[in-house]
Amino acid sequence: MRSSTGYRKQEPGWLIAVEEGGRLRLSGVVKLGIGPKDRKALYEVAQLIQTHEDRKFVHLEPRIHCKVKYKLWTHAGYLREPVFQGF
């Protein structure tokens, strides 16, 4: 199964992934730092690159790159407290 990025359906949050060894690995959900203009920009592009959706998430082709600030990596390999910084 191919990993992809996406967003939550019910509550704000963007799925983010990092590249490791040529493959994407889910690394967390960004909830902080996302302004209304950024949210609108993502959702407009998301309509064009949506791959599928499930009960909780809409999954996208991994074409959108963003800068994220975070405290540290958890032992499970996720970002702790990621904050969106820009596209």
GROMACS .gro file of C-alpha atoms in nm:
model
   87
    1MET     CA    1   0.000   0.000   0.000
    2ARG     CA    2   0.131   0.346  -0.088
    3SER     CA    3   0.152   0.606   0.186
    4SER     CA    4   0.002   0.945   0.113
    5THR     CA    5  -0.077   1.270   0.282
    6GLY     CA    6  -0.426   1.394   0.357
    7TYR     CA    7  -0.650   1.563   0.607
    8ARG     CA    8  -0.903   1.480   0.877
    9LYS     CA    9  -1.270   1.500   0.790
   10GLN     CA   10  -1.421   1.593   1.127
   11GLU     CA   11  -1.160   1.804   1.303
   12PRO     CA   12  -0.877   2.022   1.171
   13GLY     CA   13  -0.556   1.837   1.104
   14TRP     CA   14  -0.331   1.754   0.811
   15LEU     CA   15  -0.154   1.421   0.775
   16ILE     CA   16   0.217   1.465   0.713
   17ALA     CA   17   0.478   1.218   0.595
   18VAL     CA   18   0.855   1.215   0.562
   19GLU     CA   19   1.060   1.041   0.296
   20GLU     CA   20   1.280   0.756   0.415
   21GLY     CA   21   1.465   0.535   0.173
   22GLY     CA   22   1.257   0.653  -0.122
   23ARG     CA   23   0.924   0.583   0.050
   24LEU     CA   24   0.687   0.803   0.248
   25ARG     CA   25   0.620   0.727   0.614
   26LEU     CA   26   0.340   0.887   0.813
   27SER     CA   27   0.499   1.110   1.075
   28GLY     CA   28   0.204   1.284   1.241
   29VAL     CA   29  -0.088   1.520   1.220
   30VAL     CA   30  -0.036   1.898   1.206
   31LYS     CA   31  -0.308   2.093   1.389
   32LEU     CA   32  -0.127   2.410   1.495
   33GLY     CA   33  -0.018   2.710   1.289
   34ILE     CA   34  -0.264   2.660   1.003
   35GLY     CA   35  -0.433   2.989   0.913
   36PRO     CA   36  -0.755   3.034   0.714
   37LYS     CA   37  -0.568   3.122   0.391
   38ASP     CA   38  -0.346   2.814   0.421
   39ARG     CA   39  -0.645   2.591   0.493
   40LYS     CA   40  -0.834   2.727   0.191
   41ALA     CA   41  -0.529   2.685  -0.035
   42LEU     CA   42  -0.484   2.323   0.067
   43TYR     CA   43  -0.850   2.231   0.025
   44GLU     CA   44  -0.863   2.387  -0.323
   45VAL     CA   45  -0.565   2.183  -0.439
   46ALA     CA   46  -0.688   1.873  -0.253
   47GLN     CA   47  -0.988   1.850  -0.485
   48LEU     CA   48  -0.748   1.788  -0.775
   49ILE     CA   49  -0.517   1.533  -0.608
   50GLN     CA   50  -0.750   1.326  -0.390
   51THR     CA   51  -0.678   0.952  -0.415
   52HIS     CA   52  -0.937   0.804  -0.178
   53GLU     CA   53  -1.110   0.855   0.153
   54ASP     CA   54  -1.206   0.645   0.449
   55ARG     CA   55  -1.420   0.705   0.754
   56LYS     CA   56  -1.180   0.957   0.915
   57PHE     CA   57  -0.948   1.089   0.642
   58VAL     CA   58  -0.928   1.216   0.286
   59HIS     CA   59  -0.601   1.090   0.135
   60LEU     CA   60  -0.406   1.288  -0.125
   61GLU     CA   61  -0.126   1.226  -0.371
   62PRO     CA   62   0.194   1.332  -0.194
   63ARG     CA   63   0.256   1.647  -0.400
   64ILE     CA   64   0.222   1.920  -0.137
   65HIS     CA   65   0.538   2.003   0.053
   66CYS     CA   66   0.537   2.209   0.369
   67LYS     CA   67   0.772   2.329   0.637
   68VAL     CA   68   0.692   2.211   0.990
   69LYS     CA   69   0.850   2.304   1.321
   70TYR     CA   70   0.839   2.042   1.598
   71LYS     CA   71   0.979   1.971   1.945
   72LEU     CA   72   1.124   1.625   1.887
   73TRP     CA   73   1.068   1.280   1.739
   74THR     CA   74   0.883   1.031   1.959
   75HIS     CA   75   1.013   0.677   2.014
   76ALA     CA   76   0.734   0.558   1.781
   77GLY     CA   77   0.870   0.778   1.500
   78TYR     CA   78   0.616   1.061   1.507
   79LEU     CA   79   0.669   1.436   1.538
   80ARG     CA   80   0.582   1.579   1.878
   81GLU     CA   81   0.374   1.899   1.858
   82PRO     CA   82   0.425   1.978   1.489
   83VAL     CA   83   0.344   2.338   1.388
   84PHE     CA   84   0.281   2.438   1.026
   85GLN     CA   85   0.529   2.703   0.904
   86GLY     CA   86   0.436   2.736   0.536
   87PHE     CA   87   0.423   2.565   0.199
   0.00000   0.00000   0.00000
